[in-house]
Coordinates of C-alpha atoms in Angstrom, one line a residue:
M1 CA 0.4 -32.3 135.8
N2 CA 2.2 -35.4 136.9
R3 CA 5.6 -34.9 138.6
T4 CA 8.8 -36.6 137.4
E5 CA 9.5 -38.9 140.5
I6 CA 12.6 -39.3 142.2
L7 CA 13.5 -41.7 144.7
L8 CA 15.2 -40.4 147.6
I9 CA 17.1 -43.2 149.5
N10 CA 18.8 -42.9 152.6
S11 CA 20.1 -39.5 151.5
P12 CA 21.5 -36.1 153.1
L13 CA 19.8 -34.0 150.3
N14 CA 17.1 -31.9 151.3
P15 CA 14.2 -32.9 149.9
H16 CA 13.0 -29.6 149.5
K17 CA 15.5 -28.8 146.8
V18 CA 13.9 -31.7 144.7
L19 CA 10.4 -30.5 145.1
N20 CA 11.4 -26.9 144.7
L21 CA 12.7 -28.3 141.2
G22 CA 9.5 -29.3 140.1
Y23 CA 10.0 -33.3 141.0
Q24 CA 8.1 -35.8 142.6
P25 CA 10.6 -37.2 145.9
T26 CA 9.3 -40.0 148.0
I27 CA 11.5 -40.9 150.3
Y28 CA 12.6 -44.0 151.4
D29 CA 14.4 -44.5 155.0
D30 CA 16.6 -47.4 154.0
V31 CA 17.4 -49.3 150.7
Y32 CA 15.5 -53.0 151.7
S33 CA 12.5 -51.0 152.1
A34 CA 12.7 -49.2 148.5
I35 CA 14.0 -52.3 146.7
N36 CA 10.8 -53.9 148.3
G37 CA 8.9 -51.2 146.9
L38 CA 10.5 -50.7 143.4
K39 CA 10.1 -55.1 143.0
H40 CA 6.4 -54.5 143.8
R41 CA 5.9 -51.5 141.3
K42 CA 8.3 -54.3 138.7
S43 CA 6.0 -57.0 139.2
E44 CA 2.4 -54.9 138.9
G45 CA 3.9 -53.2 136.3
Q46 CA 3.9 -49.9 137.8
A47 CA 5.7 -46.8 137.1
M48 CA 9.7 -46.7 137.7
P49 CA 11.1 -43.3 139.1
S50 CA 13.4 -41.5 136.2
L51 CA 16.3 -41.4 138.9
I52 CA 17.5 -42.2 142.3
I53 CA 19.9 -40.5 144.8
S54 CA 20.6 -42.4 147.4
G55 CA 23.9 -42.5 150.2
F56 CA 26.6 -44.5 150.0
N57 CA 28.3 -44.5 153.3
T58 CA 25.6 -46.9 155.0
I59 CA 26.0 -48.5 158.8
D60 CA 25.8 -51.8 156.3
H61 CA 27.3 -50.8 153.1
S62 CA 23.3 -51.4 151.6
F63 CA 24.0 -49.7 148.5
I64 CA 26.2 -52.9 147.1
E65 CA 22.4 -54.4 146.8
L66 CA 20.6 -51.6 145.7
A67 CA 23.2 -50.9 142.9
G68 CA 22.9 -54.9 142.0
W69 CA 19.7 -55.1 142.3
L70 CA 19.8 -52.0 139.8
E71 CA 22.4 -53.9 137.1
G72 CA 19.5 -56.8 137.1
L73 CA 17.1 -54.2 135.4
D74 CA 16.3 -54.2 131.3
N75 CA 15.0 -50.5 131.9
K76 CA 18.0 -48.9 134.1
I77 CA 17.5 -46.3 136.7
P78 CA 20.3 -43.6 136.8
V79 CA 21.5 -43.3 140.4
I80 CA 22.8 -40.0 141.8
L81 CA 25.3 -40.8 145.3
C82 CA 25.2 -38.1 147.3
E83 CA 27.8 -37.6 150.6
D84 CA 28.8 -35.1 152.6
K85 CA 32.9 -36.2 151.5
I86 CA 33.2 -37.0 148.1
G87 CA 37.2 -38.5 147.4
K88 CA 39.0 -40.6 145.5
T89 CA 37.4 -44.0 147.2
L90 CA 34.1 -42.6 146.4
L91 CA 34.2 -42.0 142.8
E92 CA 35.9 -44.9 142.1
E93 CA 32.9 -46.9 143.9
A94 CA 30.9 -45.2 141.9
E95 CA 32.4 -45.8 138.9
E96 CA 32.4 -49.5 140.0
N97 CA 28.7 -49.3 140.6
N98 CA 27.6 -47.1 137.6
V99 CA 26.8 -43.8 139.0
A100 CA 25.5 -41.3 137.0
D101 CA 27.1 -38.7 139.2
V102 CA 28.0 -37.3 142.5
I103 CA 27.1 -34.4 144.6
S104 CA 27.1 -33.3 147.7
P105 CA 23.8 -32.4 150.1
N106 CA 25.3 -28.4 150.6
I107 CA 25.2 -28.6 146.4
E108 CA 23.7 -25.7 145.2
I109 CA 20.3 -25.5 143.9
E110 CA 21.0 -24.6 140.3
I111 CA 23.8 -27.1 140.0
L112 CA 21.4 -29.8 141.2
K113 CA 19.0 -29.0 138.8
T114 CA 21.7 -28.7 135.5
K115 CA 22.6 -32.1 137.1
I116 CA 19.3 -33.5 137.0
D117 CA 17.5 -32.4 134.5
L118 CA 20.5 -33.6 132.3
I119 CA 20.4 -37.5 134.0
V120 CA 16.7 -38.1 133.5
G121 CA 17.1 -36.0 129.4
R122 CA 15.1 -32.9 130.3
T123 CA 18.4 -31.1 129.1
S124 CA 21.4 -32.0 127.3
I125 CA 24.9 -30.2 128.8
K126 CA 25.3 -27.2 127.2
Q127 CA 27.5 -27.6 124.0
S128 CA 30.7 -25.2 123.9
E129 CA 30.9 -23.5 120.9
K130 CA 34.4 -24.7 120.1
A131 CA 33.2 -28.3 120.6
L132 CA 31.3 -27.9 117.8
E133 CA 33.6 -26.0 115.6
R134 CA 35.1 -29.0 114.0
S135 CA 33.0 -32.1 112.3
I136 CA 33.8 -35.4 112.2
S137 CA 35.7 -35.9 108.4
L138 CA 33.2 -38.8 106.5
S139 CA 36.4 -40.9 106.0
K140 CA 36.7 -41.4 109.5
R141 CA 32.6 -41.6 109.8
L142 CA 32.7 -44.6 107.0
F143 CA 36.1 -46.4 108.5
D144 CA 34.2 -46.6 112.3
I145 CA 31.0 -47.9 110.0
V146 CA 33.0 -49.9 107.9
L147 CA 35.5 -51.8 111.2
S148 CA 32.8 -51.5 113.9
G149 CA 29.7 -53.0 112.1
T150 CA 32.6 -56.2 110.3
L151 CA 33.9 -56.9 113.9
L152 CA 30.4 -57.1 115.2
L153 CA 30.0 -59.5 112.4
L154 CA 32.6 -61.7 113.1
L155 CA 32.4 -61.1 117.1
S156 CA 29.1 -62.2 117.5
P157 CA 30.0 -66.1 118.2
L158 CA 32.0 -64.8 120.8
F159 CA 29.6 -62.4 121.7
L160 CA 26.7 -65.4 122.0
V161 CA 29.6 -67.6 124.2
V162 CA 29.4 -64.5 126.6
I163 CA 26.2 -63.7 127.2
I164 CA 25.1 -67.6 127.4
A165 CA 28.4 -67.4 130.5
I166 CA 27.4 -64.8 132.4
K167 CA 24.1 -65.8 131.8
L168 CA 24.6 -69.0 133.2
E169 CA 26.3 -68.2 136.0
S170 CA 23.8 -65.1 137.2
K171 CA 20.7 -64.4 136.5
G172 CA 20.0 -61.0 134.6
A173 CA 20.8 -58.8 132.2
A174 CA 24.0 -59.3 129.9
F175 CA 24.4 -56.0 129.5
Y176 CA 24.4 -53.2 131.3
W177 CA 25.1 -48.9 130.3
Q178 CA 26.8 -45.9 132.1
K179 CA 25.8 -42.3 131.1
R180 CA 29.0 -40.6 129.6
V181 CA 30.3 -37.7 127.9
G182 CA 31.6 -37.8 124.5
T183 CA 31.8 -35.1 121.9
G184 CA 30.5 -31.7 122.0
Y185 CA 29.4 -32.6 125.4
K186 CA 26.8 -35.1 124.1
I187 CA 26.0 -37.7 126.4
F188 CA 25.3 -41.0 125.7
N189 CA 24.7 -44.8 127.3
F190 CA 28.0 -45.8 127.4
Y191 CA 27.2 -50.3 127.1
K192 CA 29.8 -53.0 128.5
F193 CA 29.2 -56.4 129.2
R194 CA 27.9 -56.9 132.6
S195 CA 30.3 -58.5 135.2
M196 CA 28.8 -58.3 138.2
R197 CA 26.3 -60.3 140.3
P198 CA 22.6 -58.3 139.9
D199 CA 21.9 -59.8 143.5
A200 CA 23.9 -59.0 146.2
D201 CA 21.6 -59.7 149.2
S202 CA 23.6 -62.7 150.3
M203 CA 26.9 -61.7 150.7
V204 CA 26.9 -58.2 152.7
D205 CA 28.4 -60.5 155.8
Q206 CA 30.9 -61.1 153.1
L207 CA 32.0 -57.7 152.3
K208 CA 31.6 -56.0 155.6
K209 CA 34.6 -58.8 156.6
L210 CA 36.7 -57.9 153.3
N211 CA 36.4 -54.3 154.2
H212 CA 39.7 -52.2 154.0
Y213 CA 38.0 -49.2 155.1
G214 CA 37.3 -48.8 158.5
A215 CA 37.2 -45.0 158.8
S216 CA 34.1 -43.4 160.1
N217 CA 32.4 -40.2 160.2
D218 CA 29.5 -39.4 162.5
Q219 CA 26.6 -37.3 161.0
T220 CA 23.6 -36.5 162.5
P221 CA 21.2 -35.1 160.2
N222 CA 19.5 -32.1 160.1
S223 CA 16.2 -31.3 162.3
N224 CA 15.3 -28.0 160.1
Q225 CA 14.9 -30.1 156.9
L226 CA 11.6 -30.2 157.5
I227 CA 9.5 -32.0 155.1
G228 CA 6.2 -30.7 153.2
D229 CA 3.0 -32.6 152.9
S230 CA 3.9 -33.5 149.1
I231 CA 6.9 -36.2 150.1
E232 CA 6.2 -39.2 150.6
L233 CA 8.4 -41.0 153.9
F234 CA 8.1 -44.9 153.5
D235 CA 10.2 -47.4 155.8
D236 CA 10.0 -50.8 155.6
K237 CA 6.8 -50.8 157.6
G238 CA 5.1 -48.4 155.2
M239 CA 4.6 -44.8 155.5
I240 CA 6.1 -42.8 158.1
S241 CA 5.9 -39.4 160.2
E242 CA 8.7 -37.0 159.8
T243 CA 9.3 -37.1 163.2
Q244 CA 9.6 -41.2 163.1
Y245 CA 11.7 -40.6 159.8
L246 CA 14.3 -37.7 161.6
T247 CA 14.2 -40.4 164.4
N248 CA 15.6 -43.2 162.3
K249 CA 17.7 -41.5 160.5
S250 CA 19.6 -40.4 163.2
V251 CA 20.4 -44.3 164.2
D252 CA 22.3 -44.2 161.2
E253 CA 25.3 -42.2 162.8
K254 CA 28.7 -44.6 161.4
Q255 CA 29.9 -44.4 158.0
S256 CA 33.0 -45.7 156.8
F257 CA 34.2 -45.9 152.9
F258 CA 33.6 -49.7 150.9
K259 CA 36.8 -50.9 149.1
V260 CA 37.6 -54.7 148.6
Q261 CA 40.7 -56.8 146.9
N262 CA 38.7 -59.7 144.9
D263 CA 35.3 -58.6 144.5
P264 CA 33.0 -61.2 145.4
R265 CA 30.3 -59.3 143.9
I266 CA 32.3 -59.5 140.6
T267 CA 31.2 -63.1 139.0
K268 CA 34.1 -65.5 137.7
V269 CA 32.9 -64.6 134.1
G270 CA 33.6 -61.0 135.1
Q271 CA 36.6 -61.7 136.1
F272 CA 37.7 -63.0 132.9
I273 CA 36.1 -60.5 130.5
R274 CA 37.2 -58.0 132.5
K275 CA 41.2 -59.2 132.5
T276 CA 40.9 -59.6 128.6
S277 CA 38.8 -56.8 128.0
I278 CA 35.8 -58.8 126.5
D279 CA 33.1 -56.7 129.1
E280 CA 34.7 -53.4 126.6
L281 CA 33.8 -55.5 122.8
P282 CA 30.2 -54.1 123.3
Q283 CA 31.3 -50.5 123.1
L284 CA 31.5 -51.4 118.9
L285 CA 27.9 -50.9 119.0
N286 CA 28.8 -47.7 120.4
V287 CA 30.9 -46.9 117.5
L288 CA 27.9 -48.6 114.8
L289 CA 25.2 -45.6 116.3
G290 CA 27.6 -42.6 116.2
D291 CA 28.1 -41.8 119.6
M292 CA 32.2 -42.8 119.8
S293 CA 34.9 -43.7 117.2
I294 CA 36.9 -46.4 117.5
V295 CA 39.8 -44.2 118.1
G296 CA 39.3 -41.2 119.7
N297 CA 39.8 -39.3 123.9
R298 CA 37.5 -41.7 126.1
P299 CA 34.0 -40.8 127.0
L300 CA 33.9 -39.4 130.4
P301 CA 31.8 -40.2 133.4
L302 CA 29.4 -37.2 134.1
Y303 CA 31.2 -35.8 137.0
E304 CA 34.6 -36.0 135.7
A305 CA 33.0 -34.4 133.0
E306 CA 31.7 -31.2 134.7
K307 CA 35.2 -30.6 135.8
L308 CA 36.5 -29.9 132.2
T309 CA 34.6 -26.7 131.1
D310 CA 36.8 -23.7 131.2
D311 CA 38.3 -22.8 127.4
L312 CA 41.4 -25.0 128.0
W313 CA 39.9 -27.9 128.6
T314 CA 36.7 -27.9 127.1
E315 CA 39.1 -28.8 124.1
R316 CA 39.1 -32.3 124.3
F317 CA 35.9 -32.5 123.4
M318 CA 36.3 -31.2 120.6
A319 CA 37.3 -34.6 119.6
P320 CA 35.4 -37.7 118.8
S321 CA 35.3 -40.1 121.7
G322 CA 36.9 -43.4 121.1
I323 CA 37.7 -47.1 122.1
T324 CA 41.6 -46.3 122.0
G325 CA 43.5 -42.8 122.0
L326 CA 46.5 -41.4 122.3
W327 CA 46.8 -41.5 125.7
Q328 CA 46.1 -45.1 125.6
V329 CA 49.4 -45.8 123.3
T330 CA 52.2 -42.9 124.6
E331 CA 51.2 -43.2 128.4
R332 CA 49.5 -46.7 129.3
G333 CA 52.1 -48.8 131.7
K334 CA 54.1 -45.7 133.1
S335 CA 53.1 -45.6 136.8
N336 CA 54.4 -41.0 136.7
T337 CA 51.5 -40.0 134.4
S338 CA 49.5 -36.9 136.6
E339 CA 46.0 -36.5 135.3
D340 CA 47.1 -33.0 134.0
S341 CA 49.3 -35.0 131.7
R342 CA 46.4 -37.5 130.4
K343 CA 44.3 -34.2 129.5
M344 CA 47.3 -32.5 127.5
L345 CA 47.4 -35.6 125.5
D346 CA 43.5 -35.7 124.8
I347 CA 43.9 -31.8 123.7
T348 CA 46.7 -32.5 121.6
Y349 CA 44.7 -35.6 120.0
A350 CA 41.7 -32.7 119.9
R351 CA 43.9 -30.4 117.7
T352 CA 46.2 -32.7 115.7
Y353 CA 44.0 -36.0 115.1
T354 CA 44.0 -36.9 110.9
F355 CA 42.0 -39.8 109.6
W356 CA 46.0 -41.2 109.1
G357 CA 47.0 -40.6 112.5
D358 CA 43.9 -43.0 113.8
I359 CA 45.3 -45.4 111.7
K360 CA 49.1 -45.1 113.5
I361 CA 47.1 -45.2 116.6
L362 CA 45.2 -47.8 116.3
L363 CA 48.3 -50.2 115.1
K364 CA 50.1 -49.4 117.8
T365 CA 47.1 -50.3 120.5
P366 CA 47.6 -54.5 120.7
L367 CA 51.2 -53.8 122.2
A368 CA 50.1 -50.9 124.2
A369 CA 47.8 -53.2 125.6
L370 CA 50.0 -55.6 126.8
Q371 CA 51.9 -53.0 128.2
Q372 CA 52.1 -53.4 132.2
E373 CA 52.8 -51.0 134.6
N374 CA 56.2 -50.8 136.2
V375 CA 55.9 -50.1 139.9

């Protein structure tokens, strides 16, 4: 029986964990040889991996090139970032690069199985009974269909202009998607216009100079992580031995967070559509498909949703996931809003939302969108 393939690219995760879960790990020592291997597969029409698990804090910040190249694919390959230290900066970079999840190499095998199975589509997040108790009303669903369909029709000329502008400035798909968690913990593809360049190869040196985070942490690979015969190892010259793999990996000791202002990966068109929120308009398609509603709680990335599984926080998933919502019209523009405050507003909406309440939120949204944070 053929196993589902998972690429491990410069990842600190023990490949035996992947193998023991019934997946086939293929290991690349660096991003460049992995991209070349994927390019070859694409040109030859060969099967692509179902998932990529990659390190982030590499000495040359090459993950940005991998993320950029993957963004240009028509059939997206989800990516999990694997790092020892997971902080705010890493999570921000993960969301910026459309990462599906963030894990530690010391993750428990049962949790890893749940995460991988979710992302490759073997299963879905266990749905809370509470989250299923309240169904979306017919009036709300009809309203969503009529409004999203009408807006998609009216905005189709704008969509065409944006698509052409994106294509003229850079090659690659005009749209991209991320895995998000919505109503009842349902996972769906969250659509946006692409705002970043699909090719980052020529930008690495420039990005290094603009790096705002110089802290580094040493990491030496664990020589006890023996690689089995059923695992393939590659570097830029082809298949290599386990000893050589571990030797090469020990060179990558210096790690650093990567964050820049005026990120050159963002295109000129991308800067404009982000500033004007035009990049969010494809979510109208999510609404039409029933993944989202016009008004509701924002769908969350997997790594955020999995933290909200106790009896209190799961209530936020009782509500529809939406483009705008209660938090956006009540707390946007305030500098002292805490995460718990935002979550409680989501729960309040889930407990109290009505059709006419949604109309009020919708009417308040344009003014809220114009508010600037007073810091």
